[in-house]
CSV table of C-alpha atoms and ligand atoms in Angstrom, one decimal:
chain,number,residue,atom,x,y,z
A,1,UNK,CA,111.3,72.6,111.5
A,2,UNK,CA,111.0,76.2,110.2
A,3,UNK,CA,107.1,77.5,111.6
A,4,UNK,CA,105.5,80.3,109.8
A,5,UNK,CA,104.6,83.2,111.4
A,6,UNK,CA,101.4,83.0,109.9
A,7,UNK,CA,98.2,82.5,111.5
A,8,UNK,CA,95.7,81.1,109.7
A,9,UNK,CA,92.1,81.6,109.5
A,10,UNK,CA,89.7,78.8,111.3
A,11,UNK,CA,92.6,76.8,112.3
A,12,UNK,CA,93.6,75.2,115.7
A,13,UNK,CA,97.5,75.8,115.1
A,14,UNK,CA,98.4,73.5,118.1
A,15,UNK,CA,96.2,70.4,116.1
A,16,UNK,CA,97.1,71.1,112.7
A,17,UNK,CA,100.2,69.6,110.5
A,18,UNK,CA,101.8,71.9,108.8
A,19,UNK,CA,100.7,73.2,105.8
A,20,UNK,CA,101.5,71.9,102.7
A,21,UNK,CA,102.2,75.0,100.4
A,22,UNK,CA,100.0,75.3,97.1
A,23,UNK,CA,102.2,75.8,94.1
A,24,UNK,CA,99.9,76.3,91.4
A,25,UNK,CA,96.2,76.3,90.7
A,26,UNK,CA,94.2,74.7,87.7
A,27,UNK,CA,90.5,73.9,86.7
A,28,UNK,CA,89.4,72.3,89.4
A,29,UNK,CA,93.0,71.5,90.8
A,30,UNK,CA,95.4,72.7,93.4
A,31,UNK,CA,98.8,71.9,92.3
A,32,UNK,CA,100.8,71.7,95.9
A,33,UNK,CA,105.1,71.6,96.1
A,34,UNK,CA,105.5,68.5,95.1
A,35,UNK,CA,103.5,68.8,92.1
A,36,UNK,CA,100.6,66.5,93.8
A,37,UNK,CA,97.3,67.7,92.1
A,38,UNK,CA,94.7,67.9,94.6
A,39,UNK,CA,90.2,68.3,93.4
A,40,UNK,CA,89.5,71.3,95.1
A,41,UNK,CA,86.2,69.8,95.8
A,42,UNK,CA,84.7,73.1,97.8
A,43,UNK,CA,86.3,75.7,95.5
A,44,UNK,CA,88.9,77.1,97.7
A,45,UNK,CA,85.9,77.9,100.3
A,46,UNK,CA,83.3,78.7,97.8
A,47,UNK,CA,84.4,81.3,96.0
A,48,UNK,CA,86.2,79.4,92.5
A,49,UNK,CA,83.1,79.1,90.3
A,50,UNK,CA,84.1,78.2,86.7
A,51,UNK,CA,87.3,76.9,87.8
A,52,UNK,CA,90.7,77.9,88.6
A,53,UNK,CA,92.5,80.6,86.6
A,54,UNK,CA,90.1,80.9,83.9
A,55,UNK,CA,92.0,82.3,80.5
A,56,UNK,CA,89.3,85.1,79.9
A,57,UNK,CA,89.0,86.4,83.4
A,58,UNK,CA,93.5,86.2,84.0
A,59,UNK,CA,93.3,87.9,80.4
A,60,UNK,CA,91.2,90.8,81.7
A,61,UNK,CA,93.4,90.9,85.0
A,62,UNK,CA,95.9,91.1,83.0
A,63,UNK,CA,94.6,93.7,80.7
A,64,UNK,CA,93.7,96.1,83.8
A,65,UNK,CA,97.0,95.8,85.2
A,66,UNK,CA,98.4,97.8,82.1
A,67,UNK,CA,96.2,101.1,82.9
A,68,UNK,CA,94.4,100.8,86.4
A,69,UNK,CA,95.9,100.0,89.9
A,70,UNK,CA,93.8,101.0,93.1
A,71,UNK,CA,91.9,104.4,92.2
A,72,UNK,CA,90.0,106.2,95.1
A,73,UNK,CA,86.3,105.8,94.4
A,74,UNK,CA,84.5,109.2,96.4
A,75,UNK,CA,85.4,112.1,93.7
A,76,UNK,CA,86.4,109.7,90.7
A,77,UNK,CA,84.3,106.4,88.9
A,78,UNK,CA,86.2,104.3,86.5
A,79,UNK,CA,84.8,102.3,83.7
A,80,UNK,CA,85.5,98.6,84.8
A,81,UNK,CA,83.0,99.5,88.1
A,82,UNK,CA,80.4,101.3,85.7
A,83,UNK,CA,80.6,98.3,83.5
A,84,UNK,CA,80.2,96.2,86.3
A,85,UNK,CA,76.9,98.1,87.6
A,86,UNK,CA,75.3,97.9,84.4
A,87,UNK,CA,75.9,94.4,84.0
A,88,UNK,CA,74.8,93.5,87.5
A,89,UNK,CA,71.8,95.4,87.2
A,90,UNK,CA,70.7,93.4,83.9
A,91,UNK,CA,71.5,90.0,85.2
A,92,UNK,CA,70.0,90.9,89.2
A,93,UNK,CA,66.8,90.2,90.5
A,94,UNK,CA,64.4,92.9,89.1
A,95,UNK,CA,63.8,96.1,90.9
A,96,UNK,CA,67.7,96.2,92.2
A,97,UNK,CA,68.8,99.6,90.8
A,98,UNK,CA,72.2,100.7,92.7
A,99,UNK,CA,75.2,99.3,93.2
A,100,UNK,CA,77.3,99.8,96.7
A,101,UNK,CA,81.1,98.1,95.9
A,102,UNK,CA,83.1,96.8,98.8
A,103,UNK,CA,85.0,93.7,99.6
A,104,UNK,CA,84.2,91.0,101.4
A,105,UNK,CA,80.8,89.2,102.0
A,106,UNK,CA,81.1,90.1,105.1
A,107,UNK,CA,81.3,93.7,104.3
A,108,UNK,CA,78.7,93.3,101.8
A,109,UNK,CA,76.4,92.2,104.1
A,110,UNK,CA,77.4,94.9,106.8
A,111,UNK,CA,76.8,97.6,104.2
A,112,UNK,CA,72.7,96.0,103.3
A,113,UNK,CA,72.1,96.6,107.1
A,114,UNK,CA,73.8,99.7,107.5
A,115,UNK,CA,71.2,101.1,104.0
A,116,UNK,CA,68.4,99.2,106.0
A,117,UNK,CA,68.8,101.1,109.2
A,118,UNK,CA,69.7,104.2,107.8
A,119,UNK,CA,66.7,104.2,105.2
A,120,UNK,CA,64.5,103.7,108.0
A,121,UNK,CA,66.4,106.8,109.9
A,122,UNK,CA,66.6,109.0,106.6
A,123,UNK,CA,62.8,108.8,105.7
A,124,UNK,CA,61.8,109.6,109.9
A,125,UNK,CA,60.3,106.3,110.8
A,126,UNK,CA,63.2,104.6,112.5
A,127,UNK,CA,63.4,100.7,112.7
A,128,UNK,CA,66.6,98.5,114.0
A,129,UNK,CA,65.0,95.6,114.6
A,130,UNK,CA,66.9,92.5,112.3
A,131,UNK,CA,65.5,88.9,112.0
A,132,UNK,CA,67.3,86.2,110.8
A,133,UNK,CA,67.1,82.1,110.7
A,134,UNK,CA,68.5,80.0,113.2
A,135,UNK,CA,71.7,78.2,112.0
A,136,UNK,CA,72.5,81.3,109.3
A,137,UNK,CA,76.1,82.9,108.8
A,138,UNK,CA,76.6,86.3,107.5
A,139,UNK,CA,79.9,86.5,108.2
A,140,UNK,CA,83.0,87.7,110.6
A,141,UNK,CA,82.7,91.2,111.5
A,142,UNK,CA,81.2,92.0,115.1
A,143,UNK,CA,77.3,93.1,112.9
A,144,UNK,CA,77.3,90.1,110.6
A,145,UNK,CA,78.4,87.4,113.8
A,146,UNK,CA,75.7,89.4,115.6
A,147,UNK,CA,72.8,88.2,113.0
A,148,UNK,CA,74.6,84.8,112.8
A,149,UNK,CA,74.0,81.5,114.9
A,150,UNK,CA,75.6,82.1,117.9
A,151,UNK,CA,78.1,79.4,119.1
A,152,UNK,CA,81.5,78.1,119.8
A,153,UNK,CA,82.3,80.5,116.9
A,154,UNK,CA,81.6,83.5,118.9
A,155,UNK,CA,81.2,82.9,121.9
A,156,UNK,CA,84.2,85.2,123.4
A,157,UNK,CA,83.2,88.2,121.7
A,158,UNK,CA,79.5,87.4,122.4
A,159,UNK,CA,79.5,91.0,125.0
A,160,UNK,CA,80.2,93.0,121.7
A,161,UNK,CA,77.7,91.6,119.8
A,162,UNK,CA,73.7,93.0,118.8
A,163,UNK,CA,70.4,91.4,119.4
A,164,UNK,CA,68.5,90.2,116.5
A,165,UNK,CA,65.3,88.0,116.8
A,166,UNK,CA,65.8,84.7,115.2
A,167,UNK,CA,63.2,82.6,113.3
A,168,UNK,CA,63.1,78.6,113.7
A,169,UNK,CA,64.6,76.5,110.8
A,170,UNK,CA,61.6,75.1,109.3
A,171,UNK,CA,60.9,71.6,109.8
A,172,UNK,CA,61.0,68.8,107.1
A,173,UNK,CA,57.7,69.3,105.3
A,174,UNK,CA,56.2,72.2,107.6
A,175,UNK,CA,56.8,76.0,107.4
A,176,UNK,CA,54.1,77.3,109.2
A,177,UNK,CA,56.0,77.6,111.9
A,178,UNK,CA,59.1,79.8,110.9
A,179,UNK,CA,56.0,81.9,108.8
A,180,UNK,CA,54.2,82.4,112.3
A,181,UNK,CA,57.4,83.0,114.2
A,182,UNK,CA,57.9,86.2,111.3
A,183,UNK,CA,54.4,87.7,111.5
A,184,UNK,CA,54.6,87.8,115.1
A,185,UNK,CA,57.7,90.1,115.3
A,186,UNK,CA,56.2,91.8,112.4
A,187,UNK,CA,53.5,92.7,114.3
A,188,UNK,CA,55.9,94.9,116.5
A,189,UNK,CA,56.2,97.0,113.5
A,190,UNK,CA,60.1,97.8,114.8
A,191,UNK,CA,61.5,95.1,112.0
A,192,UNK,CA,63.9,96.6,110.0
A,193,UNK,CA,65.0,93.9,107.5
A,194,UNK,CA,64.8,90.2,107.5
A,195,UNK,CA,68.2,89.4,106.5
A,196,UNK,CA,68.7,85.7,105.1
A,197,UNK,CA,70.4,83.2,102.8
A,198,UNK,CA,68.3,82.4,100.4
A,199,UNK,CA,67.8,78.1,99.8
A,200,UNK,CA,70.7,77.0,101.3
A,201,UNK,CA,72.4,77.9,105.0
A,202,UNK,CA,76.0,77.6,104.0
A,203,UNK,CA,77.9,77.3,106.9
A,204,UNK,CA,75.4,76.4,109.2
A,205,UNK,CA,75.6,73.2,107.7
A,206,UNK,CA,73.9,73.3,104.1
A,207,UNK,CA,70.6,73.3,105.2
A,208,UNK,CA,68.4,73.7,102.5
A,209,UNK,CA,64.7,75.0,102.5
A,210,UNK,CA,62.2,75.3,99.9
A,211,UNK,CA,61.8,77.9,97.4
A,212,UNK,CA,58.2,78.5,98.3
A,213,UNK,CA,59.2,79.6,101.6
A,214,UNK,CA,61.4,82.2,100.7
A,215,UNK,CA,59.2,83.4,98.7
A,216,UNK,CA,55.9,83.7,101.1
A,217,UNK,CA,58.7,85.2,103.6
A,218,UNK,CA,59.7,88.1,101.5
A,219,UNK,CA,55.9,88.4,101.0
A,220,UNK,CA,55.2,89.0,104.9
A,221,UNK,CA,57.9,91.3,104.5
A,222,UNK,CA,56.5,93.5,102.3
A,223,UNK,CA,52.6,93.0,103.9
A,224,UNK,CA,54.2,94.6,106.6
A,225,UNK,CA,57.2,97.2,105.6
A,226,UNK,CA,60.0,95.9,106.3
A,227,UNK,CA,62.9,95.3,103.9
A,228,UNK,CA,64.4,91.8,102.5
A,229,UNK,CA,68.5,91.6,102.7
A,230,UNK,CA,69.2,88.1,100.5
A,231,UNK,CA,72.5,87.7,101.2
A,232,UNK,CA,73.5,85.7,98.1
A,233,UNK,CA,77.5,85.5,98.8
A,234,UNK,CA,77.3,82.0,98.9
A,235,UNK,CA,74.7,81.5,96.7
A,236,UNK,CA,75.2,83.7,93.7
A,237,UNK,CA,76.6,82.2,90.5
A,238,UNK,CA,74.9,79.5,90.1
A,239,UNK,CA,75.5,77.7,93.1
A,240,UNK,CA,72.0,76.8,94.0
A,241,UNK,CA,71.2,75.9,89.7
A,242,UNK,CA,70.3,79.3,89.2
A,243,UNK,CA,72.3,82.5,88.8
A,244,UNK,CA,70.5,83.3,91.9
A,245,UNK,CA,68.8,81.6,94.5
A,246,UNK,CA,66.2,84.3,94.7
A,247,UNK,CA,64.9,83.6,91.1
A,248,UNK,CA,63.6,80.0,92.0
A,249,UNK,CA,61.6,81.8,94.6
A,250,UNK,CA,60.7,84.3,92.2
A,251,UNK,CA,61.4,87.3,94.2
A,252,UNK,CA,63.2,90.5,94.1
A,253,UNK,CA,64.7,91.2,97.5
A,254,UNK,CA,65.0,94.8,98.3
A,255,UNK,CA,68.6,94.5,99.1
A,256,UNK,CA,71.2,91.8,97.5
A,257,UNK,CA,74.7,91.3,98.8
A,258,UNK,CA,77.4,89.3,96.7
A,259,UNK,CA,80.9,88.6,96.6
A,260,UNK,CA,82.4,84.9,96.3
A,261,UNK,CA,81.8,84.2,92.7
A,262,UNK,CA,81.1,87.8,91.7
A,263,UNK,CA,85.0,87.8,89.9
A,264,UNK,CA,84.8,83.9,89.2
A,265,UNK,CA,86.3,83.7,92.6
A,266,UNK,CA,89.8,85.0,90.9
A,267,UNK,CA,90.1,88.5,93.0
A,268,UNK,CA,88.1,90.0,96.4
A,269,UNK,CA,85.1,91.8,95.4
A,270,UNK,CA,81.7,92.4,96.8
A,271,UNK,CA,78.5,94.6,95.9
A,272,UNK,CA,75.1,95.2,97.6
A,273,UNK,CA,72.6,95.8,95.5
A,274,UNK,CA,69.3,97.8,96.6
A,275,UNK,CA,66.3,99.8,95.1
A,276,UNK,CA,66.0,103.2,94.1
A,277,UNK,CA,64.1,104.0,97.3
A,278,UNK,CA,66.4,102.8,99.8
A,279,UNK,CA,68.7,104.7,97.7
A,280,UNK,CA,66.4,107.8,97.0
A,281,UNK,CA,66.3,107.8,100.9
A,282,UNK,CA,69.5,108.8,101.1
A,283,UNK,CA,69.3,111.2,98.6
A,284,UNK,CA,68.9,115.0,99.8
A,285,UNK,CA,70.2,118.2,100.1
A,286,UNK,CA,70.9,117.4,104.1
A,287,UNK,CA,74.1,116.4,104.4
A,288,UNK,CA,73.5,113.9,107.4
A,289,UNK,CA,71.5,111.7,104.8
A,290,UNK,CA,74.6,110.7,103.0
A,291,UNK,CA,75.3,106.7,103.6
A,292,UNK,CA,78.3,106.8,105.4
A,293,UNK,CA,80.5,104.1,104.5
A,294,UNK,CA,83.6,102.9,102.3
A,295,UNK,CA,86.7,100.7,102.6
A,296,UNK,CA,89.9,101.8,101.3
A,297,UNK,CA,89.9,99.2,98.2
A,298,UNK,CA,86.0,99.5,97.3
A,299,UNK,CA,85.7,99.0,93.7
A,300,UNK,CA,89.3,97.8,93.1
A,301,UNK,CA,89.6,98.8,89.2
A,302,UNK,CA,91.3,95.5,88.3
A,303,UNK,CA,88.7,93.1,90.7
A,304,UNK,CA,86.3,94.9,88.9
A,305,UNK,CA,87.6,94.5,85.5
A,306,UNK,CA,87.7,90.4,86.5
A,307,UNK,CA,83.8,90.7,87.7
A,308,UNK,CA,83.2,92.2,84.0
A,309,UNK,CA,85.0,89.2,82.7
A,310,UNK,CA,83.2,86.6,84.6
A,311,UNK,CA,79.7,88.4,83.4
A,312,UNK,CA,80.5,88.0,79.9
A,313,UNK,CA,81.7,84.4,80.5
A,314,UNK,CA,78.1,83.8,81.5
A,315,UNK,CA,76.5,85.6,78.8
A,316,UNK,CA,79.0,83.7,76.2
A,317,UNK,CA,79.6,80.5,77.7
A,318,UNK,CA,77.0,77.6,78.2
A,319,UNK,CA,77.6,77.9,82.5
A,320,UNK,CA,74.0,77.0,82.8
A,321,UNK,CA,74.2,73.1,80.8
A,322,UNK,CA,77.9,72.5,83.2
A,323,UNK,CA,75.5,73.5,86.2
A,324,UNK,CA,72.8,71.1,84.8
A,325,UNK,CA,75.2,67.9,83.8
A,326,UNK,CA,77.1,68.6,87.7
A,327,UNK,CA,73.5,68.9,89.6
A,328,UNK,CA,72.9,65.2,87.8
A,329,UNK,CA,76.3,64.1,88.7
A,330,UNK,CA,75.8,65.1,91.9
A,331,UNK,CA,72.0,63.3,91.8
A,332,UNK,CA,74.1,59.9,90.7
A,333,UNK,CA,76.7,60.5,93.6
A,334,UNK,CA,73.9,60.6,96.3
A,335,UNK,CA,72.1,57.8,95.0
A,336,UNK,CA,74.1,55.0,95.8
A,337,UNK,CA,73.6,56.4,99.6
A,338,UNK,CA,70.1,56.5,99.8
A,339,UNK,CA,69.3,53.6,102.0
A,340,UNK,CA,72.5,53.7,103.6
A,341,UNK,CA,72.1,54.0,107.1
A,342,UNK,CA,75.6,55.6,107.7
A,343,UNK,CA,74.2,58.8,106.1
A,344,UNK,CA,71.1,60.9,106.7
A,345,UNK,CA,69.7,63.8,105.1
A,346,UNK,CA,71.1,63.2,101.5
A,347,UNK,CA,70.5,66.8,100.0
A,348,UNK,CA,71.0,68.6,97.2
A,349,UNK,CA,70.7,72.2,95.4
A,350,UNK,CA,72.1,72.6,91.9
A,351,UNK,CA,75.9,72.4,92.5
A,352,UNK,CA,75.5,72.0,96.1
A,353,UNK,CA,75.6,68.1,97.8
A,354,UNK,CA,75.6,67.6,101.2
A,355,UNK,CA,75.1,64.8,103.7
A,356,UNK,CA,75.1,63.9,107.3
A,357,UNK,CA,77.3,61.0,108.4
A,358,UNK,CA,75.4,59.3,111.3
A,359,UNK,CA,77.5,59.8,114.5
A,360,UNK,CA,76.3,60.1,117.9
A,361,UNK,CA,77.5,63.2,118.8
A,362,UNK,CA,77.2,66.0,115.9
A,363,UNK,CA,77.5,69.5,115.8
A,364,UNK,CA,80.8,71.5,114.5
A,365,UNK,CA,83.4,70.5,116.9
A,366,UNK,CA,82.6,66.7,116.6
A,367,UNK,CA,85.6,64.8,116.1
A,368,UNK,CA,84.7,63.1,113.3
A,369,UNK,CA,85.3,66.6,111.3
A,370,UNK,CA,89.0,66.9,111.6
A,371,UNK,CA,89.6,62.9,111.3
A,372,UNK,CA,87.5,63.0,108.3
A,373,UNK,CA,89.5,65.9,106.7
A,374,UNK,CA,92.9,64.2,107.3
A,375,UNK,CA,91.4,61.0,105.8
A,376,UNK,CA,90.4,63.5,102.7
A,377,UNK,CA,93.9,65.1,102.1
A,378,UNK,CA,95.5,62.1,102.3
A,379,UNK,CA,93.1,60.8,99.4
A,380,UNK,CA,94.5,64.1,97.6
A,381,UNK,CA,90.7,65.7,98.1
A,382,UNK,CA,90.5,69.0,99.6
A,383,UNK,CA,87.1,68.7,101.5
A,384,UNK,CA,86.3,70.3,105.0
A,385,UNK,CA,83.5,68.6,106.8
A,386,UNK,CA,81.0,70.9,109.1
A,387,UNK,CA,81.3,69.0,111.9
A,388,UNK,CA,79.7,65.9,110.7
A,389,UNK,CA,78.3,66.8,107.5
A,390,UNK,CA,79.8,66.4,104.4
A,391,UNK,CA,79.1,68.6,101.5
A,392,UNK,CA,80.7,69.0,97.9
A,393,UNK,CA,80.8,72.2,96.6
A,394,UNK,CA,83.1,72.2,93.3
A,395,UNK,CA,83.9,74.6,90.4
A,396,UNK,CA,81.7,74.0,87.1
A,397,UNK,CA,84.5,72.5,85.6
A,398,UNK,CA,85.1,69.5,87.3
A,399,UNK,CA,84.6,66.0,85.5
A,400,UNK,CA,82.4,62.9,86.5
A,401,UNK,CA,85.4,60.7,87.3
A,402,UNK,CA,86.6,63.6,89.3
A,403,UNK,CA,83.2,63.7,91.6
A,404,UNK,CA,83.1,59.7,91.6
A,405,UNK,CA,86.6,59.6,93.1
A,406,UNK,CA,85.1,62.1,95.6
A,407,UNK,CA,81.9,59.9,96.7
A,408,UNK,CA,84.2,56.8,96.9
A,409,UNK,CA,86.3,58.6,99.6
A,410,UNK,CA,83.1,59.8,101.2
A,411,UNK,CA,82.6,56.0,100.8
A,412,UNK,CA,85.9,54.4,102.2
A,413,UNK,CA,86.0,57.0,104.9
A,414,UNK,CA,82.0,56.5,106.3
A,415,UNK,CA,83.1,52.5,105.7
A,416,UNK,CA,85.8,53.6,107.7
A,417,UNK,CA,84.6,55.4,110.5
A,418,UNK,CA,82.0,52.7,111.1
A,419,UNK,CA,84.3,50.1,111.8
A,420,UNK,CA,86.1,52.4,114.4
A,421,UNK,CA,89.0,52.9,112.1
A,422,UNK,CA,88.7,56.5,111.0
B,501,PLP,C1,81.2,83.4,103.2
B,501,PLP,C2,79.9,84.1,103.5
B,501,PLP,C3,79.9,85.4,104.0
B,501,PLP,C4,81.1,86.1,104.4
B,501,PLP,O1,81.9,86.4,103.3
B,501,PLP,P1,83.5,86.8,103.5
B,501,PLP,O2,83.9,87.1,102.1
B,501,PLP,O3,84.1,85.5,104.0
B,501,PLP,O4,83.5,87.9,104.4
B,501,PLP,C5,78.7,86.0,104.2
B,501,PLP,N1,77.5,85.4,104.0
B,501,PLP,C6,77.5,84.1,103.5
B,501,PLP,C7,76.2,83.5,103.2
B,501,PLP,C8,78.7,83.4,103.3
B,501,PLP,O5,78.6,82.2,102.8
C-alpha cells in the first residue's frame, strides 16, 4: 500500500481507512476515482453554498486568472476587492462601514478581536476582557481556541491559551440566566467585546438559540460599552434562512467576521467588517494607532473576483425561494422523527437540521460518531456526526430525493445502532 505523506486535518491517521481520492466535484456531488457520486450533505465542511462549481462564480475565476494573480494589498487596491467592499457593505448589517480582507475564519475572527482590543487601546480607555458562550468555536489559531469551548480539542495547547469569561448556554425556554451571567461581567466595566455566533453554535454541536436573545444580548452590550463581534463564518449566506443570522435578531453588530460562503465556498476568503468608529479609532496622525495586521494572501485578487461573483448570484438568482423550499424539506425530513425515541432535540435553522441520536454516553469522542460516519460513506453520503449528533448542512442545490435518501440513512443507521449492529 502506497501511504501519503499527508496529514490531514481532524483525523486520527492510525483509525482512519485510507482516503478515497475526490475526482471531480458537481452541484451537490463529489465525484470520487471510481466515478462514485457521493451527496456532499455538509458542503465540504460548510463552506459550498449554492453548490459545487457554479458556472458564474468558475467563469469569474476564470476571468481573473487572465489579468490578476496575488497582488500585495499595503501600497496598491485592486478593483475585484473594492467591488467586493462595496457590495458587502450594501448587503451587511447596517452601520458596518470598513472592510478588513484576510483568509480564513479563523483569521477573520482573530482580526475582530485584535480591532476590539486595539480600539479600546487607541481611544485611552483600555479593555481586554472577551466573553463568549459555552460550547462556541471561533476557530484554530491559539486567540480563537482561547474564546472557544475548551476540550479534548485543545487540551494540549491549553498553557498557551487566554482567559475569556464564558456565559451559560441558555436553557430550553429560559434566557435569563445567560442575560444575568452578561450584566454581571459587564458590570466590571473591563469587557471588551462579546464575541459570538449568532443562532446557531456550529461545531459545538448545532445548538441553536433564539433570535430574541441575541438581540437583548447585543443590547446589554451597548447599555454598557462594550463591542459585539458576530462571528457569521458559519452562518453567513443564508445558512440560518437569512443572508445573516444577525438580521432575524435585527441587529447590527459592531464587528462582523465572514469567510465560508463569502466566494460560494469556491476559493479562501474572509472579511471582518466593523464601524467607522472602531475604524476612526485607528485613524491618526500617530503612527502607533495603525491596526497592525495582514497575511501574505489578504485580498487574493482572484478569491475576491469569486466573492463579487457569488454577490451578484444573490442579487440575480432566486437563493432566497431554494433556501425556503430546503428549510421545508428539511421540516418534512424531521418530522417523521418526532416521537421517535431514538432521537432528541430535532432542530432546525433555515438550511441547518440537526439531531441528537439517544446514546448513553455523548459528547465528541463517543463512539457512535466514527461508526456512524463509516455507515454514511458506505451509503455514498458524506456526513460527519459531532459526536452523537447528526446534522445536515447541504448546498442550496440539492434535490428532495437527494435529502430523503439522506434521512433514510439517518434512519437505517439509528435502526441500526439500536439493535447493537452499528
Ligand atoms: C469554521 C468556523 C471558523 C473557522 O474558520 P476557518 O476558515 O476554518 O478558519 C470560525 N468560526 C466559526 C463559527 C466557524 O464555523
Amino acid at each position: 500500500m502506497i501511504r501519503s505523506p499527508i496529514w490531514h486535518p481532524f483525523t486520527q491517521h492510525a483509525l482512519e481507512p485510507m482516503m478515497k481520492r475526490i475526482a471531480k466535484t458537481e452541484g451537490a456531488y463529489l465525484i470520487d476515482e471510481d466515478g462514485t457520486p457521493i451527496l456532499d450533505a455538509i458542503s465540504s465542511w460548510w463552506v459550498i453554498t449554492h453548490g459545487h462549481r457554479h458556472p458564474a462564480i468558475m467563469e469569474a475565476i476564470r476571468t481573473a486568472c487572465e489579468t490578476y494573480d496575488q497582488i500585495i494589498f499595503a501600497e496598491y487596491s485592486h478593483e475585484p476587492a473594492e467591488k467586493l467592499a462595496t457590495g458587502l457593505i450594501e448587503v451587511a448589517p447596517a452601520g458596518l462601514a470598513h472592510v478588513f480582507f484576510s483568509d480564513s475564519g479563523s483569521t477573520a475572527v482573530e482580526v475582530a478581536l485584535k480591532m476590539a482590543l486595539g480600539f479600546f487601546h487607541n481611544i485611552g480607555k483600555p479593555r481586554s476582557r472577551v466573553v463568549v458562550m459555552e460550547h462556541s468555536y471561533h476557530g484554530d489559531t491559539i486567540g480563537t481556541m482561547s474564546a472557544g469551548e475548551r476540550g479534548v480539542f485543545n487540551a494540549a495547547y491549553e498553557p498557551l491559551l487566554f482567559q475569556v469569561d464564558r456565559l451559560p448556554f441558555p436553557q430550553a425556554g429560559s434566557d435569563q440566566a445567560t442575560l444575568d451571567a452578561f450584566e454581571a461581567i459587564c458590570r466590571s466595566g473591563k469587557v471588551a467585546a462579546l464575541l459570538i455566533e449568532p443562532l446557531v453554535l456550529g461545531a459545538g454541536g448545532m445548538k441553536m438559540y433564539r433570535a430574541s436573545l441575541l438581540a437583548e444580548l447585543k443590547d446589554l452590550a451597548r447599555r454598557y460599552g462594550c463591542l459585539t463581534i458576530a462571528d457569521e463564518v458559519m452562518t453567513g449566506w443564508g445558512r440560518t434562512g437569512s443572508l445573516f443570522a444577525c438580521e432575524q435578531a435585527g441587529i447590527a453588530p459592531d464587528i462582523l467576521c465572514t469567510s465560508k460562503g463569502l466566494t460560494g465556498g469556491a476559493l479562501p476568503l474572509a472579511a471582518t467588517l466593523c464601524t467607522a468608529e472602531i475604524f476612526e479609532a485607528h485613524l491618526s496622525a500617530d503612527r502607533r494607532k495603525t491596526f497592525f495586521h495582514s497575511s501574505s494572501y489578504t485580498a487574493n485578487p482572484i478569491a475576491c473576483a469569486a466573492a463579487v461573483a457569488n454577490l451578484n448570484i444573490w442579487r440575480e438568482e432566486p437563493v432566497r425561494d431554494r433556501i425556503g423550499a430546503l428549510a421545508k424539506l428539511h421540516e418534512k425530513g424531521l418530522a417523521r422523527f418526532a416521537s421517535d425515541p431514538r432521537f432528541a432535540n430535532l432542530r432546525q435553522m433555515g438550511t441547518i437540521a440537526a439531531l441528537d441520536v439517544v446514546v448513553p454516553e455523548g459528547g465528541y469522542l463517543s463512539e457512535i460518531g466514527p461508526r456512524l460516519r463509516a455507515f454514511f460513506r458506505e451509503r455514498k453520503l458524506l456526513i460527519r456526526p459531532l459526536g452523537n449528533v447528526i446534522y445536515l448542512m447541504p448546498p442550496y442545490c440539492v434535490t428532495a430525493a437527494d435529502l430523503e435518501r439522506a434521512y433514510d440513512a439517518i434512519d437505517e443507521a439509528a435502526g441500526l445502532f439500536a439493535a447493537g449492529r452499528l
